[in-house]
Structure formats: C-alpha cells, structure tokens
PDB file of C-alpha atoms in Angstrom:
ATOM      1  CA  MET A 249     -28.061  46.516   9.140  1.00  0.00           C
ATOM      2  CA  ARG A 250     -28.560  43.099   7.572  1.00  0.00           C
ATOM      3  CA  ALA A 251     -30.573  40.711   9.700  1.00  0.00           C
ATOM      4  CA  VAL A 252     -32.724  37.595   9.663  1.00  0.00           C
ATOM      5  CA  GLU A 253     -36.152  38.394  11.088  1.00  0.00           C
ATOM      6  CA  LEU A 254     -38.668  35.958  12.522  1.00  0.00           C
ATOM      7  CA  ASN A 255     -42.211  37.286  12.453  1.00  0.00           C
ATOM      8  CA  GLN A 256     -45.373  35.173  12.806  1.00  0.00           C
ATOM      9  CA  GLN A 257     -43.347  31.989  12.265  1.00  0.00           C
ATOM     10  CA  ARG A 258     -41.917  33.319   9.003  1.00  0.00           C
ATOM     11  CA  ILE A 259     -38.191  33.745   8.345  1.00  0.00           C
ATOM     12  CA  THR A 260     -37.195  36.697   6.134  1.00  0.00           C
ATOM     13  CA  PHE A 261     -33.995  38.542   5.300  1.00  0.00           C
ATOM     14  CA  ARG A 262     -33.909  42.266   5.986  1.00  0.00           C
ATOM     15  CA  SER A 263     -31.270  44.678   4.691  1.00  0.00           C
ATOM     16  CA  ASP A 264     -32.549  47.619   6.750  1.00  0.00           C
ATOM     17  CA  TYR A 265     -33.188  46.172  10.202  1.00  0.00           C
ATOM     18  CA  ARG A 266     -32.666  48.393  13.263  1.00  0.00           C
ATOM     19  CA  ASN A 267     -31.383  46.561  16.327  1.00  0.00           C
ATOM     20  CA  ARG A 268     -33.717  46.934  19.295  1.00  0.00           C
ATOM     21  CA  ALA A 269     -31.763  47.552  22.488  1.00  0.00           C
ATOM     22  CA  SER A 270     -33.362  46.189  25.653  1.00  0.00           C
ATOM     23  CA  ARG A 271     -31.140  48.360  27.911  1.00  0.00           C
ATOM     24  CA  ASP A 272     -28.445  51.015  27.688  1.00  0.00           C
ATOM     25  CA  ASP A 273     -25.338  49.156  28.936  1.00  0.00           C
ATOM     26  CA  LEU A 274     -24.962  46.730  26.038  1.00  0.00           C
ATOM     27  CA  ILE A 275     -21.814  46.159  23.973  1.00  0.00           C
ATOM     28  CA  GLU A 276     -22.194  45.907  20.211  1.00  0.00           C
ATOM     29  CA  VAL A 277     -20.577  42.722  18.940  1.00  0.00           C
ATOM     30  CA  ARG A 278     -19.980  42.583  15.186  1.00  0.00           C
ATOM     31  CA  VAL A 279     -20.974  39.026  14.320  1.00  0.00           C
ATOM     32  CA  THR A 280     -18.669  36.913  12.164  1.00  0.00           C
ATOM     33  CA  THR A 281     -20.267  33.461  12.522  1.00  0.00           C
ATOM     34  CA  ALA A 282     -23.544  32.218  13.976  1.00  0.00           C
ATOM     35  CA  GLY A 283     -25.148  28.787  14.278  1.00  0.00           C
ATOM     36  CA  ILE A 284     -28.705  27.523  13.883  1.00  0.00           C
ATOM     37  CA  CYS A 285     -29.750  25.214  16.696  1.00  0.00           C
ATOM     38  CA  GLU A 286     -32.866  23.218  17.550  1.00  0.00           C
ATOM     39  CA  THR A 287     -34.214  26.059  19.685  1.00  0.00           C
ATOM     40  CA  ASP A 288     -34.115  28.375  16.647  1.00  0.00           C
ATOM     41  CA  LEU A 289     -36.098  25.816  14.666  1.00  0.00           C
ATOM     42  CA  GLN A 290     -38.640  25.546  17.466  1.00  0.00           C
ATOM     43  CA  LEU A 291     -38.924  29.353  17.643  1.00  0.00           C
ATOM     44  CA  ALA A 292     -39.813  29.309  13.949  1.00  0.00           C
ATOM     45  CA  ARG A 293     -42.611  26.871  14.816  1.00  0.00           C
ATOM     46  CA  GLY A 294     -44.033  29.192  17.465  1.00  0.00           C
ATOM     47  CA  TYR A 295     -42.075  28.318  20.617  1.00  0.00           C
ATOM     48  CA  MET A 296     -41.988  31.244  23.097  1.00  0.00           C
ATOM     49  CA  GLY A 297     -43.998  33.397  20.668  1.00  0.00           C
ATOM     50  CA  PHE A 298     -40.744  35.116  19.742  1.00  0.00           C
ATOM     51  CA  SER A 299     -40.533  37.814  17.084  1.00  0.00           C
ATOM     52  CA  GLY A 300     -37.397  39.687  16.057  1.00  0.00           C
ATOM     53  CA  VAL A 301     -33.904  38.463  15.204  1.00  0.00           C
ATOM     54  CA  PRO A 302     -33.224  34.896  16.401  1.00  0.00           C
ATOM     55  CA  GLY A 303     -29.792  33.361  16.967  1.00  0.00           C
ATOM     56  CA  HIS A 304     -27.876  32.856  20.211  1.00  0.00           C
ATOM     57  CA  GLU A 305     -24.808  30.850  19.116  1.00  0.00           C
ATOM     58  CA  PHE A 306     -22.307  33.381  17.805  1.00  0.00           C
ATOM     59  CA  VAL A 307     -18.742  34.601  17.503  1.00  0.00           C
ATOM     60  CA  GLY A 308     -17.937  38.234  16.878  1.00  0.00           C
ATOM     61  CA  VAL A 309     -15.691  41.180  17.606  1.00  0.00           C
ATOM     62  CA  ALA A 310     -16.501  43.488  20.515  1.00  0.00           C
ATOM     63  CA  SER A 311     -16.731  47.130  19.456  1.00  0.00           C
ATOM     64  CA  ARG A 312     -15.770  48.671  22.813  1.00  0.00           C
ATOM     65  CA  GLY A 313     -15.232  47.956  26.495  1.00  0.00           C
ATOM     66  CA  ARG A 314     -12.723  45.604  28.121  1.00  0.00           C
ATOM     67  CA  PHE A 315     -12.704  43.308  25.102  1.00  0.00           C
ATOM     68  CA  ALA A 316     -12.649  45.945  22.367  1.00  0.00           C
ATOM     69  CA  ARG A 317     -11.421  44.584  19.012  1.00  0.00           C
ATOM     70  CA  ARG A 318     -11.142  41.059  20.433  1.00  0.00           C
ATOM     71  CA  ARG A 319     -13.043  37.968  19.320  1.00  0.00           C
ATOM     72  CA  VAL A 320     -15.743  37.025  21.806  1.00  0.00           C
ATOM     73  CA  VAL A 321     -18.598  34.634  22.402  1.00  0.00           C
ATOM     74  CA  GLY A 322     -21.468  35.433  24.728  1.00  0.00           C
ATOM     75  CA  GLU A 323     -23.712  33.891  27.340  1.00  0.00           C
ATOM     76  CA  ILE A 324     -27.331  34.326  26.354  1.00  0.00           C
ATOM     77  CA  ASN A 325     -29.112  35.178  29.622  1.00  0.00           C
ATOM     78  CA  CYS A 326     -29.009  38.922  30.284  1.00  0.00           C
ATOM     79  CA  ALA A 327     -29.761  39.289  33.985  1.00  0.00           C
ATOM     80  CA  CYS A 328     -30.704  42.425  35.899  1.00  0.00           C
ATOM     81  CA  GLY A 329     -28.007  41.772  38.519  1.00  0.00           C
ATOM     82  CA  THR A 330     -29.990  43.364  41.357  1.00  0.00           C
ATOM     83  CA  CYS A 331     -32.888  41.026  42.189  1.00  0.00           C
ATOM     84  CA  ASP A 332     -32.816  38.351  44.906  1.00  0.00           C
ATOM     85  CA  THR A 333     -32.359  35.600  42.309  1.00  0.00           C
ATOM     86  CA  CYS A 334     -29.269  37.309  40.859  1.00  0.00           C
ATOM     87  CA  LYS A 335     -27.838  38.018  44.319  1.00  0.00           C
ATOM     88  CA  ALA A 336     -28.290  34.332  45.156  1.00  0.00           C
ATOM     89  CA  GLY A 337     -26.067  33.422  42.197  1.00  0.00           C
ATOM     90  CA  ARG A 338     -28.814  32.216  39.853  1.00  0.00           C
ATOM     91  CA  ARG A 339     -28.390  34.862  37.159  1.00  0.00           C
ATOM     92  CA  ARG A 340     -29.383  32.447  34.388  1.00  0.00           C
ATOM     93  CA  HIS A 341     -32.822  32.366  36.011  1.00  0.00           C
ATOM     94  CA  CYS A 342     -33.269  36.061  36.731  1.00  0.00           C
ATOM     95  CA  PRO A 343     -37.033  36.728  36.477  1.00  0.00           C
ATOM     96  CA  HIS A 344     -36.293  40.036  34.749  1.00  0.00           C
ATOM     97  CA  ARG A 345     -33.796  38.657  32.242  1.00  0.00           C
ATOM     98  CA  THR A 346     -33.881  38.885  28.507  1.00  0.00           C
ATOM     99  CA  VAL A 347     -32.468  35.987  26.491  1.00  0.00           C
ATOM    100  CA  ILE A 348     -30.501  36.727  23.335  1.00  0.00           C
ATOM    101  CA  GLY A 349     -32.451  35.650  20.279  1.00  0.00           C
ATOM    102  CA  ILE A 350     -35.116  33.935  22.390  1.00  0.00           C
ATOM    103  CA  LEU A 351     -36.861  36.308  24.818  1.00  0.00           C
ATOM    104  CA  ASN A 352     -37.274  40.079  24.349  1.00  0.00           C
ATOM    105  CA  HIS A 353     -33.764  40.472  22.924  1.00  0.00           C
ATOM    106  CA  ASP A 354     -32.684  40.550  19.286  1.00  0.00           C
ATOM    107  CA  GLY A 355     -30.212  37.813  18.456  1.00  0.00           C
ATOM    108  CA  ALA A 356     -27.120  37.125  16.394  1.00  0.00           C
ATOM    109  CA  PHE A 357     -28.431  36.332  12.917  1.00  0.00           C
ATOM    110  CA  ALA A 358     -27.434  39.857  11.967  1.00  0.00           C
ATOM    111  CA  ASP A 359     -24.444  42.087  11.329  1.00  0.00           C
ATOM    112  CA  SER A 360     -24.290  42.834  15.052  1.00  0.00           C
ATOM    113  CA  VAL A 361     -25.792  41.759  18.356  1.00  0.00           C
ATOM    114  CA  LEU A 362     -25.995  43.723  21.631  1.00  0.00           C
ATOM    115  CA  VAL A 363     -24.634  41.869  24.670  1.00  0.00           C
ATOM    116  CA  PRO A 364     -23.930  42.829  28.321  1.00  0.00           C
ATOM    117  CA  GLU A 365     -20.176  43.028  28.871  1.00  0.00           C
ATOM    118  CA  GLU A 366     -20.349  40.582  31.783  1.00  0.00           C
ATOM    119  CA  ASN A 367     -21.722  37.960  29.365  1.00  0.00           C
ATOM    120  CA  LEU A 368     -18.727  38.095  27.029  1.00  0.00           C
ATOM    121  CA  HIS A 369     -15.839  35.610  26.934  1.00  0.00           C
ATOM    122  CA  VAL A 370     -12.671  36.001  24.876  1.00  0.00           C
ATOM    123  CA  VAL A 371     -12.085  33.341  22.239  1.00  0.00           C
ATOM    124  CA  PRO A 372      -8.706  31.623  22.768  1.00  0.00           C
ATOM    125  CA  ASP A 373      -6.065  32.153  20.109  1.00  0.00           C
ATOM    126  CA  GLY A 374      -5.881  29.217  17.730  1.00  0.00           C
ATOM    127  CA  LEU A 375      -9.599  28.493  17.975  1.00  0.00           C
ATOM    128  CA  SER A 376     -11.321  29.230  14.668  1.00  0.00           C
ATOM    129  CA  ASP A 377     -14.650  31.037  14.456  1.00  0.00           C
ATOM    130  CA  ARG A 378     -16.260  27.846  13.175  1.00  0.00           C
ATOM    131  CA  GLN A 379     -15.067  26.030  16.281  1.00  0.00           C
ATOM    132  CA  ALA A 380     -15.800  28.826  18.750  1.00  0.00           C
ATOM    133  CA  VAL A 381     -19.394  29.200  17.539  1.00  0.00           C
ATOM    134  CA  PHE A 382     -20.075  25.901  19.338  1.00  0.00           C
ATOM    135  CA  ALA A 383     -19.206  27.424  22.737  1.00  0.00           C
ATOM    136  CA  GLU A 384     -22.850  27.910  23.743  1.00  0.00           C
ATOM    137  CA  PRO A 385     -24.073  24.352  23.003  1.00  0.00           C
ATOM    138  CA  VAL A 386     -20.908  22.826  24.491  1.00  0.00           C
ATOM    139  CA  ALA A 387     -21.542  24.939  27.602  1.00  0.00           C
ATOM    140  CA  ALA A 388     -25.100  23.575  27.678  1.00  0.00           C
ATOM    141  CA  ALA A 389     -23.630  20.065  27.659  1.00  0.00           C
ATOM    142  CA  CYS A 390     -21.241  21.042  30.457  1.00  0.00           C
ATOM    143  CA  ARG A 391     -24.225  22.119  32.541  1.00  0.00           C
ATOM    144  CA  ILE A 392     -24.995  18.439  33.144  1.00  0.00           C
ATOM    145  CA  LEU A 393     -21.697  18.096  35.014  1.00  0.00           C
ATOM    146  CA  GLU A 394     -22.661  21.029  37.249  1.00  0.00           C
ATOM    147  CA  GLN A 395     -25.974  19.405  38.134  1.00  0.00           C
ATOM    148  CA  VAL A 396     -25.159  15.734  38.732  1.00  0.00           C
ATOM    149  CA  SER A 397     -22.128  13.685  39.796  1.00  0.00           C
ATOM    150  CA  MET A 398     -21.682  10.820  37.350  1.00  0.00           C
ATOM    151  CA  SER A 399     -19.137   8.064  37.960  1.00  0.00           C
ATOM    152  CA  PRO A 400     -17.500   5.371  35.821  1.00  0.00           C
ATOM    153  CA  GLN A 401     -19.933   2.889  37.374  1.00  0.00           C
ATOM    154  CA  ASP A 402     -22.993   4.711  36.027  1.00  0.00           C
ATOM    155  CA  SER A 403     -24.993   3.698  32.985  1.00  0.00           C
ATOM    156  CA  VAL A 404     -25.868   6.754  30.875  1.00  0.00           C
ATOM    157  CA  VAL A 405     -28.166   6.804  27.838  1.00  0.00           C
ATOM    158  CA  ILE A 406     -28.399   9.872  25.610  1.00  0.00           C
ATOM    159  CA  LEU A 407     -31.535   9.958  23.479  1.00  0.00           C
ATOM    160  CA  GLY A 408     -30.896  11.816  20.226  1.00  0.00           C
ATOM    161  CA  ASP A 409     -27.966  11.602  17.811  1.00  0.00           C
ATOM    162  CA  GLY A 410     -28.177  15.178  16.535  1.00  0.00           C
ATOM    163  CA  ARG A 411     -26.153  18.270  17.335  1.00  0.00           C
ATOM    164  CA  LEU A 412     -26.729  18.473  21.075  1.00  0.00           C
ATOM    165  CA  GLY A 413     -26.780  14.724  21.651  1.00  0.00           C
ATOM    166  CA  ASN A 414     -23.383  14.456  19.969  1.00  0.00           C
ATOM    167  CA  LEU A 415     -21.902  17.259  22.082  1.00  0.00           C
ATOM    168  CA  CYS A 416     -23.362  15.894  25.328  1.00  0.00           C
ATOM    169  CA  ALA A 417     -21.832  12.515  24.530  1.00  0.00           C
ATOM    170  CA  GLN A 418     -18.419  14.042  23.889  1.00  0.00           C
ATOM    171  CA  VAL A 419     -18.549  16.038  27.137  1.00  0.00           C
ATOM    172  CA  LEU A 420     -19.645  13.027  29.233  1.00  0.00           C
ATOM    173  CA  LYS A 421     -17.302  10.465  27.639  1.00  0.00           C
ATOM    174  CA  PRO A 422     -14.186  11.376  29.728  1.00  0.00           C
ATOM    175  CA  ILE A 423     -16.068  10.377  32.900  1.00  0.00           C
ATOM    176  CA  GLY A 424     -15.667   6.768  31.773  1.00  0.00           C
ATOM    177  CA  CYS A 425     -19.321   5.941  32.384  1.00  0.00           C
ATOM    178  CA  ARG A 426     -21.102   3.244  30.387  1.00  0.00           C
ATOM    179  CA  LEU A 427     -22.368   5.607  27.716  1.00  0.00           C
ATOM    180  CA  THR A 428     -24.745   4.870  24.830  1.00  0.00           C
ATOM    181  CA  VAL A 429     -26.332   7.261  22.350  1.00  0.00           C
ATOM    182  CA  VAL A 430     -29.675   6.184  20.893  1.00  0.00           C
ATOM    183  CA  GLY A 431     -30.658   7.740  17.577  1.00  0.00           C
ATOM    184  CA  LYS A 432     -32.439   7.294  14.262  1.00  0.00           C
ATOM    185  CA  HIS A 433     -29.548   7.766  11.845  1.00  0.00           C
ATOM    186  CA  SER A 434     -26.823   5.187  11.217  1.00  0.00           C
ATOM    187  CA  TRP A 435     -24.409   7.764   9.800  1.00  0.00           C
ATOM    188  CA  LYS A 436     -24.763  10.063  12.806  1.00  0.00           C
ATOM    189  CA  LEU A 437     -24.174   7.148  15.160  1.00  0.00           C
ATOM    190  CA  GLN A 438     -21.140   6.154  13.103  1.00  0.00           C
ATOM    191  CA  ARG A 439     -19.651   9.603  13.712  1.00  0.00           C
ATOM    192  CA  LEU A 440     -19.968   8.912  17.418  1.00  0.00           C
ATOM    193  CA  ARG A 441     -18.467   5.446  17.061  1.00  0.00           C
ATOM    194  CA  ASP A 442     -15.500   7.096  15.337  1.00  0.00           C
ATOM    195  CA  LEU A 443     -15.037   8.930  18.652  1.00  0.00           C
ATOM    196  CA  ASP A 444     -15.250   5.617  20.533  1.00  0.00           C
ATOM    197  CA  ILE A 445     -18.790   6.361  21.757  1.00  0.00           C
ATOM    198  CA  ASN A 446     -21.299   3.512  21.624  1.00  0.00           C
ATOM    199  CA  GLY A 447     -24.408   4.050  19.482  1.00  0.00           C
ATOM    200  CA  CYS A 448     -27.703   2.223  19.030  1.00  0.00           C
ATOM    201  CA  LEU A 449     -30.519   2.726  16.529  1.00  0.00           C
ATOM    202  CA  LEU A 450     -33.835   3.660  18.120  1.00  0.00           C
ATOM    203  CA  ASP A 451     -35.693   0.738  16.503  1.00  0.00           C
ATOM    204  CA  GLN A 452     -33.131  -1.602  18.081  1.00  0.00           C
ATOM    205  CA  HIS A 453     -33.230   0.093  21.482  1.00  0.00           C
ATOM    206  CA  ILE A 454     -35.001  -1.980  24.110  1.00  0.00           C
ATOM    207  CA  PRO A 455     -35.998   0.254  27.025  1.00  0.00           C
ATOM    208  CA  GLU A 456     -35.237  -1.850  30.084  1.00  0.00           C
ATOM    209  CA  GLN A 457     -35.568   0.759  32.837  1.00  0.00           C
ATOM    210  CA  SER A 458     -31.932   0.103  33.704  1.00  0.00           C
ATOM    211  CA  ALA A 459     -30.037   3.351  33.007  1.00  0.00           C
ATOM    212  CA  ASP A 460     -28.876   5.433  35.955  1.00  0.00           C
ATOM    213  CA  TYR A 461     -29.145   8.605  33.858  1.00  0.00           C
ATOM    214  CA  VAL A 462     -31.066   9.347  30.655  1.00  0.00           C
ATOM    215  CA  VAL A 463     -30.432  12.599  28.795  1.00  0.00           C
ATOM    216  CA  ASP A 464     -33.226  13.636  26.418  1.00  0.00           C
ATOM    217  CA  CYS A 465     -31.742  15.478  23.432  1.00  0.00           C
ATOM    218  CA  THR A 466     -34.338  14.248  20.944  1.00  0.00           C
ATOM    219  CA  GLY A 467     -36.014  17.556  20.158  1.00  0.00           C
ATOM    220  CA  SER A 468     -39.220  15.502  20.091  1.00  0.00           C
ATOM    221  CA  PRO A 469     -42.310  15.575  22.332  1.00  0.00           C
ATOM    222  CA  ARG A 470     -42.002  11.775  22.565  1.00  0.00           C
ATOM    223  CA  GLY A 471     -38.480  11.851  23.943  1.00  0.00           C
ATOM    224  CA  PHE A 472     -39.580  12.132  27.564  1.00  0.00           C
ATOM    225  CA  GLU A 473     -41.811   9.059  27.256  1.00  0.00           C
ATOM    226  CA  THR A 474     -38.880   7.039  25.903  1.00  0.00           C
ATOM    227  CA  ALA A 475     -36.669   8.374  28.682  1.00  0.00           C
ATOM    228  CA  LEU A 476     -39.095   7.172  31.365  1.00  0.00           C
ATOM    229  CA  ARG A 477     -39.082   3.693  29.808  1.00  0.00           C
ATOM    230  CA  THR A 478     -35.265   3.696  29.809  1.00  0.00           C
ATOM    231  CA  VAL A 479     -34.329   5.074  33.247  1.00  0.00           C
ATOM    232  CA  ARG A 480     -34.185   2.760  36.250  1.00  0.00           C
ATOM    233  CA  PRO A 481     -36.314   3.254  39.384  1.00  0.00           C
ATOM    234  CA  CYS A 482     -34.759   6.050  41.470  1.00  0.00           C
ATOM    235  CA  GLY A 483     -32.735   7.098  38.408  1.00  0.00           C
ATOM    236  CA  THR A 484     -32.528  10.540  36.823  1.00  0.00           C
ATOM    237  CA  VAL A 485     -33.919  11.919  33.573  1.00  0.00           C
ATOM    238  CA  ILE A 486     -32.142  15.050  32.355  1.00  0.00           C
ATOM    239  CA  LEU A 487     -34.240  17.107  29.946  1.00  0.00           C
ATOM    240  CA  LYS A 488     -32.440  19.093  27.263  1.00  0.00           C
ATOM    241  CA  THR A 489     -35.367  19.186  24.817  1.00  0.00           C
ATOM    242  CA  THR A 490     -37.559  22.255  24.324  1.00  0.00           C
ATOM    243  CA  VAL A 491     -40.354  21.951  21.775  1.00  0.00           C
ATOM    244  CA  ALA A 492     -43.164  24.169  20.540  1.00  0.00           C
ATOM    245  CA  ALA A 493     -45.695  21.324  20.529  1.00  0.00           C
ATOM    246  CA  GLN A 494     -47.929  20.633  23.520  1.00  0.00           C
ATOM    247  CA  GLN A 495     -46.916  17.557  25.499  1.00  0.00           C
ATOM    248  CA  GLU A 496     -49.211  15.223  27.397  1.00  0.00           C
ATOM    249  CA  LEU A 497     -47.443  14.046  30.538  1.00  0.00           C
ATOM    250  CA  HIS A 498     -48.301  10.902  32.463  1.00  0.00           C
ATOM    251  CA  LEU A 499     -46.866  11.528  35.914  1.00  0.00           C
ATOM    252  CA  ALA A 500     -47.697   8.194  37.562  1.00  0.00           C
ATOM    253  CA  PRO A 501     -44.497   6.432  36.358  1.00  0.00           C
ATOM    254  CA  ILE A 502     -42.412   9.248  37.858  1.00  0.00           C
ATOM    255  CA  VAL A 503     -44.106   8.815  41.233  1.00  0.00           C
ATOM    256  CA  ILE A 504     -44.188   5.016  41.206  1.00  0.00           C
ATOM    257  CA  ASP A 505     -40.536   4.633  40.189  1.00  0.00           C
ATOM    258  CA  GLU A 506     -39.386   7.689  42.174  1.00  0.00           C
ATOM    259  CA  VAL A 507     -37.636   9.125  39.129  1.00  0.00           C
ATOM    260  CA  THR A 508     -35.820  12.432  39.424  1.00  0.00           C
ATOM    261  CA  VAL A 509     -36.606  14.731  36.484  1.00  0.00           C
ATOM    262  CA  LEU A 510     -34.018  17.458  36.001  1.00  0.00           C
ATOM    263  CA  GLY A 511     -34.312  20.374  33.608  1.00  0.00           C
ATOM    264  CA  SER A 512     -30.967  21.370  32.133  1.00  0.00           C
ATOM    265  CA  ARG A 513     -30.456  24.471  30.034  1.00  0.00           C
ATOM    266  CA  CYS A 514     -27.528  26.894  29.794  1.00  0.00           C
ATOM    267  CA  GLY A 515     -24.088  26.133  31.155  1.00  0.00           C
ATOM    268  CA  PRO A 516     -20.600  27.492  31.910  1.00  0.00           C
ATOM    269  CA  PHE A 517     -18.581  28.961  29.040  1.00  0.00           C
ATOM    270  CA  ALA A 518     -15.092  28.737  30.596  1.00  0.00           C
ATOM    271  CA  PRO A 519     -14.829  24.901  30.578  1.00  0.00           C
ATOM    272  CA  ALA A 520     -16.571  24.781  27.194  1.00  0.00           C
ATOM    273  CA  LEU A 521     -13.977  27.069  25.602  1.00  0.00           C
ATOM    274  CA  GLU A 522     -11.189  25.096  27.285  1.00  0.00           C
ATOM    275  CA  MET A 523     -12.509  21.810  25.893  1.00  0.00           C
ATOM    276  CA  LEU A 524     -12.775  23.298  22.411  1.00  0.00           C
ATOM    277  CA  ALA A 525      -9.310  24.873  22.554  1.00  0.00           C
ATOM    278  CA  GLU A 526      -7.709  21.618  23.715  1.00  0.00           C
ATOM    279  CA  GLY A 527      -9.534  19.544  21.107  1.00  0.00           C
ATOM    280  CA  ARG A 528     -11.358  17.443  23.698  1.00  0.00           C
ATOM    281  CA  VAL A 529     -14.618  18.148  21.864  1.00  0.00           C
ATOM    282  CA  GLN A 530     -14.556  17.768  18.078  1.00  0.00           C
ATOM    283  CA  VAL A 531     -17.035  20.095  16.384  1.00  0.00           C
ATOM    284  CA  GLU A 532     -15.939  20.764  12.808  1.00  0.00           C
ATOM    285  CA  PRO A 533     -17.210  17.349  11.587  1.00  0.00           C
ATOM    286  CA  LEU A 534     -20.665  18.465  12.713  1.00  0.00           C
ATOM    287  CA  ILE A 535     -20.825  21.358  10.227  1.00  0.00           C
ATOM    288  CA  SER A 536     -23.099  20.471   7.321  1.00  0.00           C
ATOM    289  CA  ALA A 537     -23.245  23.821   5.512  1.00  0.00           C
ATOM    290  CA  ALA A 538     -22.757  27.579   5.826  1.00  0.00           C
ATOM    291  CA  TYR A 539     -24.916  30.299   4.285  1.00  0.00           C
ATOM    292  CA  PRO A 540     -24.854  34.088   3.999  1.00  0.00           C
ATOM    293  CA  LEU A 541     -27.580  35.948   5.867  1.00  0.00           C
ATOM    294  CA  GLU A 542     -29.263  36.705   2.557  1.00  0.00           C
ATOM    295  CA  ASP A 543     -30.062  32.978   2.163  1.00  0.00           C
ATOM    296  CA  ALA A 544     -31.769  32.707   5.545  1.00  0.00           C
ATOM    297  CA  SER A 545     -34.816  30.774   4.345  1.00  0.00           C
ATOM    298  CA  ALA A 546     -32.642  28.178   2.610  1.00  0.00           C
ATOM    299  CA  ALA A 547     -30.435  27.905   5.690  1.00  0.00           C
ATOM    300  CA  PHE A 548     -33.395  27.219   7.999  1.00  0.00           C
ATOM    301  CA  GLU A 549     -34.804  24.699   5.556  1.00  0.00           C
ATOM    302  CA  HIS A 550     -31.432  22.930   5.318  1.00  0.00           C
ATOM    303  CA  ALA A 551     -31.130  22.829   9.122  1.00  0.00           C
ATOM    304  CA  GLN A 552     -34.303  20.717   9.257  1.00  0.00           C
ATOM    305  CA  TRP A 553     -33.161  18.052   6.804  1.00  0.00           C
ATOM    306  CA  PRO A 554     -32.655  14.646   8.470  1.00  0.00           C
ATOM    307  CA  ASP A 555     -29.145  14.338   7.000  1.00  0.00           C
ATOM    308  CA  THR A 556     -28.033  17.629   8.570  1.00  0.00           C
ATOM    309  CA  LEU A 557     -26.146  18.249  11.790  1.00  0.00           C
ATOM    310  CA  LYS A 558     -25.105  21.929  11.990  1.00  0.00           C
ATOM    311  CA  VAL A 559     -25.859  24.828   9.669  1.00  0.00           C
ATOM    312  CA  LEU A 560     -23.982  28.089  10.138  1.00  0.00           C
ATOM    313  CA  PHE A 561     -24.309  31.652   8.946  1.00  0.00           C
ATOM    314  CA  ASP A 562     -21.099  33.203   7.630  1.00  0.00           C
ATOM    315  CA  VAL A 563     -21.945  36.791   8.564  1.00  0.00           C
ATOM    316  CA  ALA A 564     -18.760  38.808   8.138  1.00  0.00           C
TER     317      ALA A 564
END
C-alpha cells in the first residue's frame, strides 16, 4: 500500500509498504483524510524514537465489524483491556498500550490504518471529512474540561496561537471565563478575535503571575517557563506541549508558589464530535493546505512554516 514512512528522522513516501499489525483483533480502516499535528513534527525530530508510519488524526471507512462501510474516526491509545490500569478505567494509560502513529503502531499517513474496534467512533452525517479529521485534537482540548472545573470567574491564559491553542480556546470559550490567547502571529490572533476570543502578542504579554489557569500549547521547550511566570500562586499550569528537545526544569518556583502542574493529553471523542457537528468549534478556517501522500516531504515542510495552521493529507 501507499504510505509515508518515518525512519531515522527522515520522511519518505513508499508505494509498497506493508502494514505492521501489533495484534490480531484490529479493524482495517481505509483512510480518506489525515492531518499533520505538532506531535508528528516532533516525531520527525526524534521524539519517542518512533519509526514506521506516523499519523494519528484521521477519517476513514471501516472495512468490517460493527461499523463496516461507515465513516469513522479513532482514538489513538490501543489498550490491552486486561491489566489493572485498564480495569481501573485508565485505558489511555495502559502500560501495555500501543499508540497509533506514535508508539509501536503504524499510523494513518497511509492507504489504511489498523485500529481496535472499541476505539472507533462513527462520524455524524453532515460532517465533512475535513471537519471530522479534527476530532482527535478537539478531543484533546476537551480533556481539559475532564481534568479541571473552570468557572466564569477564572482567568485563563493559553500560550500558543497555533492549531491546538486555537482549538483549546474554542472549547474553553463557552465557559465564559476571562480567556486570553498569547501568541507570536498577529494573523493567527486575528482569527481568534474573529471568534470573539481575546488575543495578545507574546512580546506585549506581561507575565504577572495572575492567571488562575495557564495552558501551554506552544510546542516550545520555553513554554513552561513562560507559564510559570504567568500563573498565580496556587494556580494551575496545564501542559499540552510535547517536544523532542531536552528541557531544563527549575522546580523551586513550583514549590514556592505551590503551583499545580497538570499533564493533559488525549481526550473524549463523543463531545468533540458533537461540538464539530453542531458548529461550536470552527475548524475549516484552520486548514492551510492539503497534499497527496506522494508529496509527503513537501507536506511536512509546509506544516512547519510559521504562516501555517493545519496541513492535511487527501488520501482517498
């Protein structure tokens, strides 16, 4: 099959790739659309030491099972289902899991991807593939609402005006909190202002240690440092950034100011699909370009340009 392969930090197109199944109970999903995200870019820089087919944001058609011939999206953590962690309801953190396109599991930048049936969710009618492909990152934004209880009285700062920062802002906006997105790009911040979300350029941002919550979506090793200078004492920093680079952490400010640091990764697909279907999260304006699999190197290069938000693969 056609696939995009990552090997020794090099992206290449293959016309003869053989999908590597991690277990026997997987459903083949014929991919129609897939999206490049920051994690994919970090994988290409050496994060996780991954080799194989990347890509974990996808829409496709299930080949068999309960959802045969239906459009589906899929959760990325493939749990064993039998260990104590799974039985305790923490399947996303199963110690034996594979992660689609990230950890010991070929991903969706290919003609097909293999997914456990329990990970699949049907795409609502009326939702286009180019909208539904955002289900995974919108779910990641929704994870914040599972982890903390924000109120209209809270001050929330999102660091990063890119793909994930934009989606987190859209998901948190209905709470009515005092929300500000801090970024480096006037045009990206303007897109948020068009959605009635306040934006501030990083060089104009004065960290005052006053925010109740700070969400780091920078994709930068320096994001956490900025977050600590922005969050109030006894406030919460929510980390969405994963980077390949080594980070030097100074823990004293966390102890002195009693800051809660919360990792936040994958989230629930059901509310994400509902938000997309009802138009409560606008994603099509985020699409910068779409490429065929054959142009994988150009697609990855484009995804790193500063004037880019989302690059897709049109697979079908």
